[in-house]
XYZ file of C-alpha atoms in Angstrom:
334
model
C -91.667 -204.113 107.754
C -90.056 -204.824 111.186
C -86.074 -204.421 110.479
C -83.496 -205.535 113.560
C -83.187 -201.896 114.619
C -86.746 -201.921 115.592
C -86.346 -204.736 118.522
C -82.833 -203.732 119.748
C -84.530 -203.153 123.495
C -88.259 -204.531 124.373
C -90.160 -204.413 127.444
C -91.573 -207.815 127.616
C -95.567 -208.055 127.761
C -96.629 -209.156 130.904
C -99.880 -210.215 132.129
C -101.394 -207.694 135.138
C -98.498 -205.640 134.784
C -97.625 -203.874 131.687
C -101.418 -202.356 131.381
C -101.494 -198.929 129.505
C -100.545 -197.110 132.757
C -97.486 -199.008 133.416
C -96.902 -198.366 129.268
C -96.883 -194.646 129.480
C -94.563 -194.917 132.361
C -92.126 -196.856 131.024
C -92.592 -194.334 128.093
C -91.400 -191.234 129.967
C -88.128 -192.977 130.761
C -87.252 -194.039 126.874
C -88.732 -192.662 123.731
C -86.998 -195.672 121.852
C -87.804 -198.806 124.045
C -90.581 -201.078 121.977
C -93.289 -201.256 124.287
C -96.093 -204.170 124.361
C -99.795 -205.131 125.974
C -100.187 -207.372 127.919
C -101.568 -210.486 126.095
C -105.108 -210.213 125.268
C -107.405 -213.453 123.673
C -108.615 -213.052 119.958
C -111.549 -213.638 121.416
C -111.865 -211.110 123.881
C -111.014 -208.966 120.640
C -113.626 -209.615 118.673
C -116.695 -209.997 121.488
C -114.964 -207.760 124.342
C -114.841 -204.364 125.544
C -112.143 -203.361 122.873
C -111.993 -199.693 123.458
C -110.740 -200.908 127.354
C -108.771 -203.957 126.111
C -107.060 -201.508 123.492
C -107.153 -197.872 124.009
C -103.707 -196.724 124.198
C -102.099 -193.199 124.742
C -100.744 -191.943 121.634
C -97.565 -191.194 123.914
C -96.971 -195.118 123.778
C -95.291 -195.284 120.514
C -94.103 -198.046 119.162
C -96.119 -199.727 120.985
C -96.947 -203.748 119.885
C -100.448 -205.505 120.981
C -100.020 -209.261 122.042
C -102.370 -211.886 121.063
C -103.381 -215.004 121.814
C -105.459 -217.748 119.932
C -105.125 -221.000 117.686
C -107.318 -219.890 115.176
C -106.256 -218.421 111.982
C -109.585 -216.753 111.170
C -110.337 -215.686 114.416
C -106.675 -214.155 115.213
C -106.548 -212.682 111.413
C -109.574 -210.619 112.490
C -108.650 -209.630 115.463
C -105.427 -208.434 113.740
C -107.276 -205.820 111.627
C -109.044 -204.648 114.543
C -105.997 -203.795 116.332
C -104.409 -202.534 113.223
C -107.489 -200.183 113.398
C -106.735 -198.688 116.820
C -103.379 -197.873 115.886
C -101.070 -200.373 117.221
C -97.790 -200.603 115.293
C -97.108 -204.658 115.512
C -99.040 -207.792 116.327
C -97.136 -210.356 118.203
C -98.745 -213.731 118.752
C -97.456 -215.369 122.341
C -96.636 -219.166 121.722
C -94.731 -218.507 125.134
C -96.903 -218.550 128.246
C -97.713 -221.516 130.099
C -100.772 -220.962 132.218
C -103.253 -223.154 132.620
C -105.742 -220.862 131.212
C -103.740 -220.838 128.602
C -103.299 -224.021 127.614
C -106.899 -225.219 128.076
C -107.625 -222.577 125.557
C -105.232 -224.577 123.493
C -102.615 -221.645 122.859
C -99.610 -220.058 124.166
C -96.874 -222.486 125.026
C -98.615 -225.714 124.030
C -98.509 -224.282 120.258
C -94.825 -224.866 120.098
C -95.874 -228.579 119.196
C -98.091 -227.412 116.237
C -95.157 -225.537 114.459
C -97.835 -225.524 111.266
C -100.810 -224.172 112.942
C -98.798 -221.329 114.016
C -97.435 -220.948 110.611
C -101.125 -220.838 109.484
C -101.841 -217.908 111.887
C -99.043 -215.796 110.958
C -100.421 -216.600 107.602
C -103.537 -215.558 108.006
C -102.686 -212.411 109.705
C -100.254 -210.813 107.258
C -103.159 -211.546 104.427
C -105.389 -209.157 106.528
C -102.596 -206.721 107.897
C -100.218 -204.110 106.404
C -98.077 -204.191 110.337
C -95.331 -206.617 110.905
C -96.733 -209.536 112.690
C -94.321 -211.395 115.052
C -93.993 -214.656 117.287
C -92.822 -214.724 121.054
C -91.809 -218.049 121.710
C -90.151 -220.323 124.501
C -86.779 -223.044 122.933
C -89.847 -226.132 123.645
C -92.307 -227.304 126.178
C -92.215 -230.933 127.797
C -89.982 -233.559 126.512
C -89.196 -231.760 123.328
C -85.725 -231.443 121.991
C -85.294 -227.885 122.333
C -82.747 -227.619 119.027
C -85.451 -229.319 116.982
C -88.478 -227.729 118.375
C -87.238 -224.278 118.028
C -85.650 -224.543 114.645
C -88.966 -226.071 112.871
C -90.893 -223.158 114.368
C -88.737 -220.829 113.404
C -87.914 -222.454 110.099
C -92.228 -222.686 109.551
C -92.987 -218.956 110.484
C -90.745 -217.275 109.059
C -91.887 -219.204 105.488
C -95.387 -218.070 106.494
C -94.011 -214.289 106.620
C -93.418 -213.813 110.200
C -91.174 -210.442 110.376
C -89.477 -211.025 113.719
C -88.963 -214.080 116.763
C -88.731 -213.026 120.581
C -87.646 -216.137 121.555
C -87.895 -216.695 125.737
C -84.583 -219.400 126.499
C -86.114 -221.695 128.508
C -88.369 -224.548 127.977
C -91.469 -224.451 129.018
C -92.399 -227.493 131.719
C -96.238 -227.961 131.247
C -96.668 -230.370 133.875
C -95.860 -230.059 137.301
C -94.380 -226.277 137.206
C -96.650 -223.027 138.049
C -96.418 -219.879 135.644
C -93.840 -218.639 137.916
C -91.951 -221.738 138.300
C -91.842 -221.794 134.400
C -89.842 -218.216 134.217
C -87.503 -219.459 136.778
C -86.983 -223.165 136.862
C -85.953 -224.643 133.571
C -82.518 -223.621 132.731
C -81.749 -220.519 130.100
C -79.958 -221.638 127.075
C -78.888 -218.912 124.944
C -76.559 -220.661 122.727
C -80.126 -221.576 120.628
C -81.168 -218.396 120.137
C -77.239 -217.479 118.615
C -77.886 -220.150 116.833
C -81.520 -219.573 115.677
C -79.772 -216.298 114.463
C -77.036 -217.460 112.649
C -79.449 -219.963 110.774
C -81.757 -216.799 110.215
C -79.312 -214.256 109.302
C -82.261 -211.708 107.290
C -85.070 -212.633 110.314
C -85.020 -209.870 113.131
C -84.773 -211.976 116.433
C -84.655 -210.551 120.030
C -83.600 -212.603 123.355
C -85.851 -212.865 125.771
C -85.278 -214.415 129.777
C -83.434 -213.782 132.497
C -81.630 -210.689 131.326
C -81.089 -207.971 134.749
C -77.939 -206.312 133.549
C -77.120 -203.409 131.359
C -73.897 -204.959 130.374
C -75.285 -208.201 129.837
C -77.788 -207.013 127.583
C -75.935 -204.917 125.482
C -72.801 -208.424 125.492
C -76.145 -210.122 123.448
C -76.752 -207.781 120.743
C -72.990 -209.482 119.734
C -74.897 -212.581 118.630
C -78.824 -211.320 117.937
C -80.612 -208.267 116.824
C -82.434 -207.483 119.980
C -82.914 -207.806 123.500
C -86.399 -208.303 125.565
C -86.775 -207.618 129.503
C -89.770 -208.272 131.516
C -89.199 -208.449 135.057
C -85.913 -206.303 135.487
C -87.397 -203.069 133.715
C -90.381 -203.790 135.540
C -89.047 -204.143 139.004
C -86.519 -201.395 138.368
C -87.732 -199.171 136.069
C -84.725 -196.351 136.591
C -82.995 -199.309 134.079
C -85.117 -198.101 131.218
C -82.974 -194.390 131.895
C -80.750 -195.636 130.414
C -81.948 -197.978 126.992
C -81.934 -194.877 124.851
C -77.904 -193.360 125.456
C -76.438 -197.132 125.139
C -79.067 -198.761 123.010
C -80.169 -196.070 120.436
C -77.053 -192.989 121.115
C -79.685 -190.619 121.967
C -80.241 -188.719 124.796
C -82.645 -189.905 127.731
C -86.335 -187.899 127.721
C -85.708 -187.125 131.129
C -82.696 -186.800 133.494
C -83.753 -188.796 136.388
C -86.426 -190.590 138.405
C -87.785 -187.617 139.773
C -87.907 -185.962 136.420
C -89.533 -189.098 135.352
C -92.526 -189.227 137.797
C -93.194 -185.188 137.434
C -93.173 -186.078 133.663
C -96.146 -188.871 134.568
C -98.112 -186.441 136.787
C -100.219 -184.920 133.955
C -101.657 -188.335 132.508
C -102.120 -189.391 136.206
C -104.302 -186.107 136.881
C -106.997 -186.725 133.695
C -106.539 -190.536 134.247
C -107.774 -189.553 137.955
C -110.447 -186.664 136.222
C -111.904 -189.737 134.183
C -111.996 -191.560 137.427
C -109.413 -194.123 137.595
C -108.066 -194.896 141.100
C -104.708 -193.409 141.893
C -103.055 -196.948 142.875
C -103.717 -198.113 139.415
C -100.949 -195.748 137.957
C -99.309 -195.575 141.095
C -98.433 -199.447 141.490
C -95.826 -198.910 138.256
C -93.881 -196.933 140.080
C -92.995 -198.895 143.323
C -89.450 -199.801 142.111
C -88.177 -196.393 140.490
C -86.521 -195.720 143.527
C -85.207 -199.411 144.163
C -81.532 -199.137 145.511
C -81.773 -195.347 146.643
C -81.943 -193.781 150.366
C -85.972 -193.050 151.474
C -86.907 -195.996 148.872
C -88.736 -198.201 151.408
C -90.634 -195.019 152.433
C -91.571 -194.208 149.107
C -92.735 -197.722 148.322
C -94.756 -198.163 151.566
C -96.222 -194.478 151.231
C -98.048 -195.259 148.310
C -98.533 -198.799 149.722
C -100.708 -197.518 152.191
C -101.843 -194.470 150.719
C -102.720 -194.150 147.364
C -105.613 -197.133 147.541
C -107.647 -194.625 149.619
C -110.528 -193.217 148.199
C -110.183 -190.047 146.627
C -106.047 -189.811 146.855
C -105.084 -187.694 144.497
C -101.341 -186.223 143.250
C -101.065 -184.893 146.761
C -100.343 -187.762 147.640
C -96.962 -188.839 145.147
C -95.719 -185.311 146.101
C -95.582 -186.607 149.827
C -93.836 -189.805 148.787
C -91.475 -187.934 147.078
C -90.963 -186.011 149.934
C -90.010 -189.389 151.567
C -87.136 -190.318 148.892
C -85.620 -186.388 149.096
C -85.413 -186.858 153.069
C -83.790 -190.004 152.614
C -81.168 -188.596 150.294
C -80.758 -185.596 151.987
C -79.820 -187.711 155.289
C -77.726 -189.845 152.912
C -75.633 -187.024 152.115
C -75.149 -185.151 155.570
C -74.004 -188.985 156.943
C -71.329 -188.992 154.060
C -69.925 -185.409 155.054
């Protein structure tokens, strides 16, 4: 059972981004922060490569799979599957607005079939013991957002669903891009405060356009949780600080640095198994993002760790880069 404490802070699932690298990452720099895949298609579940699709590090927990699919059998049994591998919540995305997406007749466009997604939720909780949850945007289109949210909500939650991450835009189907879509229609937070008031016992977590510490913690006034994609991701030294003013517990480690030589040993047997160094290494762009040899650091491993054959050698020189920088910093402020 999923209880509010659970969803407090969330790292949103984003597509090419929060892979199982980026996961164990984000892992070193909070032991509390709920962690999700990136979405992955019932389909590709039940016909893919699932040991690639998802394998996970043990390190990642709680860590939550994302689906996507319309189809209550079909999504019900690629539930169990992932409730074989370990994960510790199924979320179904009735949030993202690709084209992909909606041709496959999921994601966003479901938030017009309030009772097909109650039917899914259905169907998974008869096949799974995990909390199954719903990521959601306030309406697509020419919706009215109050309406369109509340009857999903109100439908869901009757089916069993154990928790809403509800994204506070609309999402505009035709005529905006994916990324036009997380930035274009206009946040409106009052509905989820208001989703939450009408749902007092139902764990539900804000999602969109959240960037500040203070800001996030202001919204856990008015609803159980807060989820951040792009600011954790972009700035990852954020997440240093989710487990003292989130959770009251300590950080696992003290700083960035501490954070990437707490990475270093799942990058060396990712890179004995044969994994290209960029593919951890692109996670980490940002964790310098406001500090003196940052640019260096970023452009280092720009350039560097794409080569064939780089290794850790080569993070211990960007590093080197970001030290520099601060210790020029400091001698120009004496």
């Amino acid at each position: 059972m999923l209880v509010d404490r659970d969803i407090r802070f969330s790292v949103a699932p984003m597509m090419d981004w929060t892979d199982r690298h980026c996961r164990v990452f984000h892992r070193t720099l909070s032991r509390r922060a709920r962690l999700y895949t990136e979405m992955v298609t019932a389909a590709a579940v039940l016909h893919g490569q699932r040991d690639r699709l998802l394998g996970f590090d043990p390190t990642e927990h709680p860590v939550a799979v994302q689906l996507g699919g319309s189809d209550p059998a079909q999504l019900a049994a690629a539930a169990a599957i992932c409730a074989d591998f370990g994960y510790d919540e199924i979320n179904l995305n009735v949030g993202c607005p690709s084209d992909r997406v909606q041709n496959g007749a999921f994601g966003a466009c479901l938030m017009r079939e309030p009772e097909l997604v109650a039917a899914c939720v259905s169907a998974m909780k008869a096949r799974v013991a995990l909390p199954v949850t719903v990521k959601c945007r306030i309406g697509v289109d020419d919706q009215d957002p109050e309406t369109a949210l509340g009857r999903l909500a109100e439908d869901v939650i009757a089916a069993g669903c154990d928790g809403l991450f509800v994204h506070a835009r609309m999402a505009w189907l035709k005529g905006l891009s994916p990324k036009e879509n997380r930035d274009v229609p206009p946040l409106d937070y009052s509905l989820v405060r208001a989703l939450k008031r009408r749902f007092p016992k139902t764990p539900i977590a804000l999602n969109g356009g959240l960037a500040r510490l203070d800001q996030m913690l202001a919204e856990l006034d008015h609803v159980d949780g807060v989820m951040v994609g792009r600011a954790a991701y972009q700035d990852p030294a954020l997440l240093l600080s989710v487990d003292p003013l989130f959770f009251g517990a300590p950080a696992p480690v003290p700083d960035a640095f501490a954070a990437i030589e707490a990475y270093g040993p799942y990058i060396e047997e990712r890179l004995r198994e044969g994994a290209p160094l960029h593919a951890m290494t692109r996670h980490v762009l940002g964790i310098f993002n406001g500090r003196p040899g940052a640019r260096a650091w970023r452009r280092h491993l720009a350039a560097e760790a794409v080569k064939p054959g780089a290794g850790l050698e080569t993070l211990t020189a960007a590093l080197a880069n970001v030290a520099r920088g601060l210790l020029a910093d400091a001698g120009a402020a004496a």
